[in-house]
Amino acid sequence: MNASLHDLPIEQRIQLVEDLWDSIAADQQLLPFTKEQRQELDRRLDAFEADGNTGRSADSVLSDIRSKL
């Protein structure tokens, strides 16, 4: 690790990581999909169009998870 970064308090280092991650997320659309990612997205879209299954609501999924904890 860069010595000057290591000298920063942990709170500042965490904030730097969060700021860096936010900047990456903001530019995410600039990253191209790989061939494999595009194929997987196409496969999933084809599957959805074939069966129309919209899945479950987030509330239903969270309720099931909470019941198992």
PDB file of N, CA, C and O in Angstrom:
ATOM      1  N   MET A   1       0.849  -1.172   0.000  1.00  0.00           N
ATOM      2  CA  MET A   1       0.000   0.000   0.000  1.00  0.00           C
ATOM      3  C   MET A   1       0.896   1.237   0.000  1.00  0.00           C
ATOM      4  O   MET A   1       1.927   1.252   0.642  1.00  0.00           O
ATOM      5  N   ASN A   2       0.457   2.243  -0.719  1.00  0.00           N
ATOM      6  CA  ASN A   2       1.155   3.514  -0.743  1.00  0.00           C
ATOM      7  C   ASN A   2       1.263   4.044   0.688  1.00  0.00           C
ATOM      8  O   ASN A   2       0.271   4.153   1.397  1.00  0.00           O
ATOM      9  N   ALA A   3       2.478   4.381   1.129  1.00  0.00           N
ATOM     10  CA  ALA A   3       2.711   4.800   2.516  1.00  0.00           C
ATOM     11  C   ALA A   3       1.876   6.014   2.893  1.00  0.00           C
ATOM     12  O   ALA A   3       1.357   6.099   4.012  1.00  0.00           O
ATOM     13  N   SER A   4       1.721   6.963   1.989  1.00  0.00           N
ATOM     14  CA  SER A   4       0.945   8.161   2.328  1.00  0.00           C
ATOM     15  C   SER A   4      -0.530   7.826   2.520  1.00  0.00           C
ATOM     16  O   SER A   4      -1.207   8.440   3.343  1.00  0.00           O
ATOM     17  N   LEU A   5      -1.034   6.846   1.797  1.00  0.00           N
ATOM     18  CA  LEU A   5      -2.417   6.414   2.010  1.00  0.00           C
ATOM     19  C   LEU A   5      -2.553   5.708   3.350  1.00  0.00           C
ATOM     20  O   LEU A   5      -3.543   5.884   4.062  1.00  0.00           O
ATOM     21  N   HIS A   6      -1.584   4.908   3.677  1.00  0.00           N
ATOM     22  CA  HIS A   6      -1.629   4.174   4.940  1.00  0.00           C
ATOM     23  C   HIS A   6      -1.599   5.111   6.137  1.00  0.00           C
ATOM     24  O   HIS A   6      -2.118   4.779   7.212  1.00  0.00           O
ATOM     25  N   ASP A   7      -1.015   6.283   5.970  1.00  0.00           N
ATOM     26  CA  ASP A   7      -0.949   7.251   7.066  1.00  0.00           C
ATOM     27  C   ASP A   7      -2.282   7.949   7.320  1.00  0.00           C
ATOM     28  O   ASP A   7      -2.470   8.547   8.386  1.00  0.00           O
ATOM     29  N   LEU A   8      -3.203   7.877   6.373  1.00  0.00           N
ATOM     30  CA  LEU A   8      -4.515   8.504   6.562  1.00  0.00           C
ATOM     31  C   LEU A   8      -5.333   7.714   7.579  1.00  0.00           C
ATOM     32  O   LEU A   8      -5.216   6.485   7.656  1.00  0.00           O
ATOM     33  N   PRO A   9      -6.172   8.400   8.324  1.00  0.00           N
ATOM     34  CA  PRO A   9      -7.075   7.681   9.231  1.00  0.00           C
ATOM     35  C   PRO A   9      -8.001   6.765   8.423  1.00  0.00           C
ATOM     36  O   PRO A   9      -8.317   7.035   7.256  1.00  0.00           O
ATOM     37  N   ILE A  10      -8.422   5.698   9.030  1.00  0.00           N
ATOM     38  CA  ILE A  10      -9.259   4.702   8.354  1.00  0.00           C
ATOM     39  C   ILE A  10     -10.516   5.336   7.776  1.00  0.00           C
ATOM     40  O   ILE A  10     -10.948   4.983   6.676  1.00  0.00           O
ATOM     41  N   GLU A  11     -11.113   6.289   8.479  1.00  0.00           N
ATOM     42  CA  GLU A  11     -12.332   6.930   7.997  1.00  0.00           C
ATOM     43  C   GLU A  11     -12.084   7.641   6.662  1.00  0.00           C
ATOM     44  O   GLU A  11     -12.909   7.590   5.756  1.00  0.00           O
ATOM     45  N   GLN A  12     -10.932   8.293   6.540  1.00  0.00           N
ATOM     46  CA  GLN A  12     -10.600   8.984   5.293  1.00  0.00           C
ATOM     47  C   GLN A  12     -10.327   7.990   4.169  1.00  0.00           C
ATOM     48  O   GLN A  12     -10.697   8.231   3.022  1.00  0.00           O
ATOM     49  N   ARG A  13      -9.677   6.895   4.498  1.00  0.00           N
ATOM     50  CA  ARG A  13      -9.426   5.885   3.474  1.00  0.00           C
ATOM     51  C   ARG A  13     -10.729   5.276   2.975  1.00  0.00           C
ATOM     52  O   ARG A  13     -10.898   5.041   1.773  1.00  0.00           O
ATOM     53  N   ILE A  14     -11.657   5.020   3.901  1.00  0.00           N
ATOM     54  CA  ILE A  14     -12.964   4.491   3.502  1.00  0.00           C
ATOM     55  C   ILE A  14     -13.674   5.497   2.602  1.00  0.00           C
ATOM     56  O   ILE A  14     -14.251   5.128   1.574  1.00  0.00           O
ATOM     57  N   GLN A  15     -13.616   6.774   2.968  1.00  0.00           N
ATOM     58  CA  GLN A  15     -14.260   7.803   2.153  1.00  0.00           C
ATOM     59  C   GLN A  15     -13.640   7.871   0.758  1.00  0.00           C
ATOM     60  O   GLN A  15     -14.341   8.024  -0.240  1.00  0.00           O
ATOM     61  N   LEU A  16     -12.326   7.719   0.673  1.00  0.00           N
ATOM     62  CA  LEU A  16     -11.663   7.707  -0.631  1.00  0.00           C
ATOM     63  C   LEU A  16     -12.159   6.548  -1.495  1.00  0.00           C
ATOM     64  O   LEU A  16     -12.417   6.708  -2.692  1.00  0.00           O
ATOM     65  N   VAL A  17     -12.292   5.388  -0.885  1.00  0.00           N
ATOM     66  CA  VAL A  17     -12.779   4.214  -1.616  1.00  0.00           C
ATOM     67  C   VAL A  17     -14.211   4.458  -2.094  1.00  0.00           C
ATOM     68  O   VAL A  17     -14.555   4.163  -3.251  1.00  0.00           O
ATOM     69  N   GLU A  18     -15.052   4.993  -1.222  1.00  0.00           N
ATOM     70  CA  GLU A  18     -16.434   5.267  -1.603  1.00  0.00           C
ATOM     71  C   GLU A  18     -16.492   6.278  -2.738  1.00  0.00           C
ATOM     72  O   GLU A  18     -17.258   6.108  -3.704  1.00  0.00           O
ATOM     73  N   ASP A  19     -15.692   7.327  -2.648  1.00  0.00           N
ATOM     74  CA  ASP A  19     -15.666   8.344  -3.709  1.00  0.00           C
ATOM     75  C   ASP A  19     -15.183   7.751  -5.022  1.00  0.00           C
ATOM     76  O   ASP A  19     -15.734   8.042  -6.093  1.00  0.00           O
ATOM     77  N   LEU A  20     -14.163   6.914  -4.956  1.00  0.00           N
ATOM     78  CA  LEU A  20     -13.644   6.264  -6.158  1.00  0.00           C
ATOM     79  C   LEU A  20     -14.704   5.353  -6.766  1.00  0.00           C
ATOM     80  O   LEU A  20     -14.947   5.377  -7.982  1.00  0.00           O
ATOM     81  N   TRP A  21     -15.369   4.566  -5.932  1.00  0.00           N
ATOM     82  CA  TRP A  21     -16.406   3.659  -6.434  1.00  0.00           C
ATOM     83  C   TRP A  21     -17.552   4.443  -7.068  1.00  0.00           C
ATOM     84  O   TRP A  21     -18.059   4.071  -8.133  1.00  0.00           O
ATOM     85  N   ASP A  22     -17.961   5.545  -6.428  1.00  0.00           N
ATOM     86  CA  ASP A  22     -19.025   6.377  -6.993  1.00  0.00           C
ATOM     87  C   ASP A  22     -18.632   6.930  -8.356  1.00  0.00           C
ATOM     88  O   ASP A  22     -19.456   7.001  -9.269  1.00  0.00           O
ATOM     89  N   SER A  23     -17.373   7.311  -8.507  1.00  0.00           N
ATOM     90  CA  SER A  23     -16.928   7.848  -9.797  1.00  0.00           C
ATOM     91  C   SER A  23     -16.920   6.759 -10.865  1.00  0.00           C
ATOM     92  O   SER A  23     -17.236   7.016 -12.023  1.00  0.00           O
ATOM     93  N   ILE A  24     -16.595   5.534 -10.477  1.00  0.00           N
ATOM     94  CA  ILE A  24     -16.626   4.414 -11.424  1.00  0.00           C
ATOM     95  C   ILE A  24     -18.072   4.115 -11.809  1.00  0.00           C
ATOM     96  O   ILE A  24     -18.389   3.932 -12.991  1.00  0.00           O
ATOM     97  N   ALA A  25     -18.957   4.086 -10.835  1.00  0.00           N
ATOM     98  CA  ALA A  25     -20.371   3.797 -11.104  1.00  0.00           C
ATOM     99  C   ALA A  25     -20.977   4.849 -12.021  1.00  0.00           C
ATOM    100  O   ALA A  25     -21.784   4.524 -12.899  1.00  0.00           O
ATOM    101  N   ALA A  26     -20.580   6.100 -11.857  1.00  0.00           N
ATOM    102  CA  ALA A  26     -21.116   7.177 -12.691  1.00  0.00           C
ATOM    103  C   ALA A  26     -20.692   7.017 -14.145  1.00  0.00           C
ATOM    104  O   ALA A  26     -21.413   7.427 -15.059  1.00  0.00           O
ATOM    105  N   ASP A  27     -19.542   6.412 -14.372  1.00  0.00           N
ATOM    106  CA  ASP A  27     -19.026   6.224 -15.733  1.00  0.00           C
ATOM    107  C   ASP A  27     -19.249   4.816 -16.254  1.00  0.00           C
ATOM    108  O   ASP A  27     -18.706   4.438 -17.285  1.00  0.00           O
ATOM    109  N   GLN A  28     -20.059   4.044 -15.573  1.00  0.00           N
ATOM    110  CA  GLN A  28     -20.256   2.641 -15.904  1.00  0.00           C
ATOM    111  C   GLN A  28     -20.723   2.438 -17.340  1.00  0.00           C
ATOM    112  O   GLN A  28     -20.328   1.476 -18.004  1.00  0.00           O
ATOM    113  N   GLN A  29     -21.555   3.333 -17.849  1.00  0.00           N
ATOM    114  CA  GLN A  29     -22.075   3.171 -19.206  1.00  0.00           C
ATOM    115  C   GLN A  29     -20.979   3.284 -20.255  1.00  0.00           C
ATOM    116  O   GLN A  29     -21.173   2.902 -21.407  1.00  0.00           O
ATOM    117  N   LEU A  30     -19.800   3.782 -19.874  1.00  0.00           N
ATOM    118  CA  LEU A  30     -18.695   3.896 -20.811  1.00  0.00           C
ATOM    119  C   LEU A  30     -17.971   2.570 -21.033  1.00  0.00           C
ATOM    120  O   LEU A  30     -17.200   2.434 -21.981  1.00  0.00           O
ATOM    121  N   LEU A  31     -18.220   1.596 -20.149  1.00  0.00           N
ATOM    122  CA  LEU A  31     -17.567   0.295 -20.274  1.00  0.00           C
ATOM    123  C   LEU A  31     -18.367  -0.583 -21.234  1.00  0.00           C
ATOM    124  O   LEU A  31     -19.548  -0.816 -21.030  1.00  0.00           O
ATOM    125  N   PRO A  32     -17.748  -1.073 -22.279  1.00  0.00           N
ATOM    126  CA  PRO A  32     -18.480  -1.923 -23.222  1.00  0.00           C
ATOM    127  C   PRO A  32     -18.716  -3.312 -22.630  1.00  0.00           C
ATOM    128  O   PRO A  32     -17.954  -3.792 -21.803  1.00  0.00           O
ATOM    129  N   PHE A  33     -19.812  -3.938 -23.074  1.00  0.00           N
ATOM    130  CA  PHE A  33     -20.058  -5.321 -22.694  1.00  0.00           C
ATOM    131  C   PHE A  33     -19.096  -6.221 -23.452  1.00  0.00           C
ATOM    132  O   PHE A  33     -18.743  -5.951 -24.599  1.00  0.00           O
ATOM    133  N   THR A  34     -18.693  -7.303 -22.806  1.00  0.00           N
ATOM    134  CA  THR A  34     -17.914  -8.313 -23.520  1.00  0.00           C
ATOM    135  C   THR A  34     -18.870  -9.096 -24.413  1.00  0.00           C
ATOM    136  O   THR A  34     -20.102  -9.039 -24.249  1.00  0.00           O
ATOM    137  N   LYS A  35     -18.317  -9.845 -25.331  1.00  0.00           N
ATOM    138  CA  LYS A  35     -19.126 -10.693 -26.201  1.00  0.00           C
ATOM    139  C   LYS A  35     -19.957 -11.667 -25.366  1.00  0.00           C
ATOM    140  O   LYS A  35     -21.143 -11.875 -25.633  1.00  0.00           O
ATOM    141  N   GLU A  36     -19.335 -12.245 -24.343  1.00  0.00           N
ATOM    142  CA  GLU A  36     -20.025 -13.203 -23.484  1.00  0.00           C
ATOM    143  C   GLU A  36     -21.162 -12.546 -22.706  1.00  0.00           C
ATOM    144  O   GLU A  36     -22.235 -13.139 -22.539  1.00  0.00           O
ATOM    145  N   GLN A  37     -20.930 -11.329 -22.197  1.00  0.00           N
ATOM    146  CA  GLN A  37     -21.980 -10.623 -21.466  1.00  0.00           C
ATOM    147  C   GLN A  37     -23.161 -10.305 -22.376  1.00  0.00           C
ATOM    148  O   GLN A  37     -24.322 -10.470 -21.988  1.00  0.00           O
ATOM    149  N   ARG A  38     -22.873  -9.857 -23.581  1.00  0.00           N
ATOM    150  CA  ARG A  38     -23.935  -9.549 -24.537  1.00  0.00           C
ATOM    151  C   ARG A  38     -24.726 -10.809 -24.880  1.00  0.00           C
ATOM    152  O   ARG A  38     -25.962 -10.789 -24.951  1.00  0.00           O
ATOM    153  N   GLN A  39     -24.047 -11.936 -25.059  1.00  0.00           N
ATOM    154  CA  GLN A  39     -24.731 -13.197 -25.352  1.00  0.00           C
ATOM    155  C   GLN A  39     -25.627 -13.619 -24.193  1.00  0.00           C
ATOM    156  O   GLN A  39     -26.748 -14.086 -24.407  1.00  0.00           O
ATOM    157  N   GLU A  40     -25.143 -13.444 -22.963  1.00  0.00           N
ATOM    158  CA  GLU A  40     -25.944 -13.804 -21.788  1.00  0.00           C
ATOM    159  C   GLU A  40     -27.172 -12.904 -21.676  1.00  0.00           C
ATOM    160  O   GLU A  40     -28.273 -13.373 -21.370  1.00  0.00           O
ATOM    161  N   LEU A  41     -26.998 -11.617 -21.910  1.00  0.00           N
ATOM    162  CA  LEU A  41     -28.143 -10.706 -21.879  1.00  0.00           C
ATOM    163  C   LEU A  41     -29.167 -11.082 -22.946  1.00  0.00           C
ATOM    164  O   LEU A  41     -30.379 -11.079 -22.680  1.00  0.00           O
ATOM    165  N   ASP A  42     -28.698 -11.412 -24.135  1.00  0.00           N
ATOM    166  CA  ASP A  42     -29.598 -11.840 -25.206  1.00  0.00           C
ATOM    167  C   ASP A  42     -30.330 -13.122 -24.829  1.00  0.00           C
ATOM    168  O   ASP A  42     -31.536 -13.262 -25.070  1.00  0.00           O
ATOM    169  N   ARG A  43     -29.603 -14.066 -24.212  1.00  0.00           N
ATOM    170  CA  ARG A  43     -30.226 -15.331 -23.795  1.00  0.00           C
ATOM    171  C   ARG A  43     -31.325 -15.079 -22.767  1.00  0.00           C
ATOM    172  O   ARG A  43     -32.427 -15.625 -22.860  1.00  0.00           O
ATOM    173  N   ARG A  44     -31.051 -14.216 -21.799  1.00  0.00           N
ATOM    174  CA  ARG A  44     -32.046 -13.923 -20.762  1.00  0.00           C
ATOM    175  C   ARG A  44     -33.257 -13.191 -21.331  1.00  0.00           C
ATOM    176  O   ARG A  44     -34.396 -13.462 -20.946  1.00  0.00           O
ATOM    177  N   LEU A  45     -33.015 -12.259 -22.244  1.00  0.00           N
ATOM    178  CA  LEU A  45     -34.124 -11.550 -22.869  1.00  0.00           C
ATOM    179  C   LEU A  45     -34.976 -12.509 -23.695  1.00  0.00           C
ATOM    180  O   LEU A  45     -36.216 -12.454 -23.637  1.00  0.00           O
ATOM    181  N   ASP A  46     -34.339 -13.407 -24.432  1.00  0.00           N
ATOM    182  CA  ASP A  46     -35.074 -14.410 -25.201  1.00  0.00           C
ATOM    183  C   ASP A  46     -35.923 -15.292 -24.283  1.00  0.00           C
ATOM    184  O   ASP A  46     -37.084 -15.586 -24.588  1.00  0.00           O
ATOM    185  N   ALA A  47     -35.354 -15.706 -23.156  1.00  0.00           N
ATOM    186  CA  ALA A  47     -36.088 -16.547 -22.203  1.00  0.00           C
ATOM    187  C   ALA A  47     -37.286 -15.803 -21.636  1.00  0.00           C
ATOM    188  O   ALA A  47     -38.381 -16.362 -21.509  1.00  0.00           O
ATOM    189  N   PHE A  48     -37.110 -14.539 -21.315  1.00  0.00           N
ATOM    190  CA  PHE A  48     -38.221 -13.744 -20.789  1.00  0.00           C
ATOM    191  C   PHE A  48     -39.310 -13.585 -21.841  1.00  0.00           C
ATOM    192  O   PHE A  48     -40.499 -13.734 -21.555  1.00  0.00           O
ATOM    193  N   GLU A  49     -38.913 -13.281 -23.062  1.00  0.00           N
ATOM    194  CA  GLU A  49     -39.902 -13.094 -24.119  1.00  0.00           C
ATOM    195  C   GLU A  49     -40.644 -14.391 -24.422  1.00  0.00           C
ATOM    196  O   GLU A  49     -41.823 -14.368 -24.788  1.00  0.00           O
ATOM    197  N   ALA A  50     -39.991 -15.524 -24.233  1.00  0.00           N
ATOM    198  CA  ALA A  50     -40.627 -16.819 -24.496  1.00  0.00           C
ATOM    199  C   ALA A  50     -41.659 -17.177 -23.435  1.00  0.00           C
ATOM    200  O   ALA A  50     -42.731 -17.699 -23.748  1.00  0.00           O
ATOM    201  N   ASP A  51     -41.365 -16.909 -22.149  1.00  0.00           N
ATOM    202  CA  ASP A  51     -42.297 -17.325 -21.093  1.00  0.00           C
ATOM    203  C   ASP A  51     -43.009 -16.173 -20.402  1.00  0.00           C
ATOM    204  O   ASP A  51     -43.980 -16.387 -19.694  1.00  0.00           O
ATOM    205  N   GLY A  52     -42.522 -14.946 -20.550  1.00  0.00           N
ATOM    206  CA  GLY A  52     -43.187 -13.791 -19.955  1.00  0.00           C
ATOM    207  C   GLY A  52     -43.143 -13.746 -18.446  1.00  0.00           C
ATOM    208  O   GLY A  52     -43.842 -12.946 -17.820  1.00  0.00           O
ATOM    209  N   ASN A  53     -42.348 -14.597 -17.826  1.00  0.00           N
ATOM    210  CA  ASN A  53     -42.258 -14.634 -16.371  1.00  0.00           C
ATOM    211  C   ASN A  53     -41.545 -13.385 -15.864  1.00  0.00           C
ATOM    212  O   ASN A  53     -40.370 -13.181 -16.122  1.00  0.00           O
ATOM    213  N   THR A  54     -42.281 -12.550 -15.141  1.00  0.00           N
ATOM    214  CA  THR A  54     -41.690 -11.312 -14.620  1.00  0.00           C
ATOM    215  C   THR A  54     -41.010 -11.513 -13.275  1.00  0.00           C
ATOM    216  O   THR A  54     -40.472 -10.572 -12.709  1.00  0.00           O
ATOM    217  N   GLY A  55     -41.057 -12.717 -12.747  1.00  0.00           N
ATOM    218  CA  GLY A  55     -40.411 -12.985 -11.465  1.00  0.00           C
ATOM    219  C   GLY A  55     -41.305 -12.600 -10.305  1.00  0.00           C
ATOM    220  O   GLY A  55     -42.518 -12.446 -10.450  1.00  0.00           O
ATOM    221  N   ARG A  56     -40.690 -12.430  -9.137  1.00  0.00           N
ATOM    222  CA  ARG A  56     -41.427 -12.106  -7.915  1.00  0.00           C
ATOM    223  C   ARG A  56     -41.121 -10.691  -7.486  1.00  0.00           C
ATOM    224  O   ARG A  56     -40.089 -10.135  -7.834  1.00  0.00           O
ATOM    225  N   SER A  57     -41.998 -10.147  -6.682  1.00  0.00           N
ATOM    226  CA  SER A  57     -41.766  -8.805  -6.156  1.00  0.00           C
ATOM    227  C   SER A  57     -40.630  -8.837  -5.135  1.00  0.00           C
ATOM    228  O   SER A  57     -40.365  -9.871  -4.508  1.00  0.00           O
ATOM    229  N   ALA A  58     -39.966  -7.711  -4.984  1.00  0.00           N
ATOM    230  CA  ALA A  58     -38.881  -7.608  -4.003  1.00  0.00           C
ATOM    231  C   ALA A  58     -39.406  -7.896  -2.605  1.00  0.00           C
ATOM    232  O   ALA A  58     -38.737  -8.554  -1.800  1.00  0.00           O
ATOM    233  N   ASP A  59     -40.611  -7.423  -2.299  1.00  0.00           N
ATOM    234  CA  ASP A  59     -41.189  -7.663  -0.968  1.00  0.00           C
ATOM    235  C   ASP A  59     -41.351  -9.154  -0.697  1.00  0.00           C
ATOM    236  O   ASP A  59     -41.071  -9.623   0.407  1.00  0.00           O
ATOM    237  N   SER A  60     -41.783  -9.894  -1.695  1.00  0.00           N
ATOM    238  CA  SER A  60     -41.959 -11.334  -1.538  1.00  0.00           C
ATOM    239  C   SER A  60     -40.625 -12.027  -1.300  1.00  0.00           C
ATOM    240  O   SER A  60     -40.511 -12.896  -0.423  1.00  0.00           O
ATOM    241  N   VAL A  61     -39.631 -11.651  -2.069  1.00  0.00           N
ATOM    242  CA  VAL A  61     -38.309 -12.255  -1.920  1.00  0.00           C
ATOM    243  C   VAL A  61     -37.733 -11.929  -0.551  1.00  0.00           C
ATOM    244  O   VAL A  61     -37.215 -12.815   0.162  1.00  0.00           O
ATOM    245  N   LEU A  62     -37.802 -10.669  -0.146  1.00  0.00           N
ATOM    246  CA  LEU A  62     -37.268 -10.270   1.164  1.00  0.00           C
ATOM    247  C   LEU A  62     -37.996 -10.970   2.299  1.00  0.00           C
ATOM    248  O   LEU A  62     -37.382 -11.376   3.285  1.00  0.00           O
ATOM    249  N   SER A  63     -39.298 -11.129   2.159  1.00  0.00           N
ATOM    250  CA  SER A  63     -40.074 -11.831   3.184  1.00  0.00           C
ATOM    251  C   SER A  63     -39.605 -13.266   3.323  1.00  0.00           C
ATOM    252  O   SER A  63     -39.442 -13.772   4.451  1.00  0.00           O
ATOM    253  N   ASP A  64     -39.374 -13.948   2.212  1.00  0.00           N
ATOM    254  CA  ASP A  64     -38.879 -15.321   2.256  1.00  0.00           C
ATOM    255  C   ASP A  64     -37.499 -15.389   2.908  1.00  0.00           C
ATOM    256  O   ASP A  64     -37.230 -16.289   3.704  1.00  0.00           O
ATOM    257  N   ILE A  65     -36.633 -14.461   2.570  1.00  0.00           N
ATOM    258  CA  ILE A  65     -35.289 -14.443   3.155  1.00  0.00           C
ATOM    259  C   ILE A  65     -35.377 -14.234   4.664  1.00  0.00           C
ATOM    260  O   ILE A  65     -34.728 -14.944   5.439  1.00  0.00           O
ATOM    261  N   ARG A  66     -36.191 -13.279   5.072  1.00  0.00           N
ATOM    262  CA  ARG A  66     -36.317 -12.981   6.512  1.00  0.00           C
ATOM    263  C   ARG A  66     -36.894 -14.163   7.279  1.00  0.00           C
ATOM    264  O   ARG A  66     -36.511 -14.395   8.424  1.00  0.00           O
ATOM    265  N   SER A  67     -37.782 -14.900   6.658  1.00  0.00           N
ATOM    266  CA  SER A  67     -38.383 -16.041   7.352  1.00  0.00           C
ATOM    267  C   SER A  67     -37.381 -17.165   7.574  1.00  0.00           C
ATOM    268  O   SER A  67     -37.580 -18.008   8.432  1.00  0.00           O
ATOM    269  N   LYS A  68     -36.300 -17.156   6.790  1.00  0.00           N
ATOM    270  CA  LYS A  68     -35.284 -18.210   6.916  1.00  0.00           C
ATOM    271  C   LYS A  68     -34.152 -17.817   7.846  1.00  0.00           C
ATOM    272  O   LYS A  68     -33.283 -18.632   8.133  1.00  0.00           O
ATOM    273  N   LEU A  69     -34.149 -16.579   8.308  1.00  0.00           N
ATOM    274  CA  LEU A  69     -33.070 -16.139   9.210  1.00  0.00           C
ATOM    275  C   LEU A  69     -33.364 -16.448  10.640  1.00  0.00           C
ATOM    276  O   LEU A  69     -34.420 -16.558  11.104  1.00  0.00           O
TER     277      LEU A  69
END
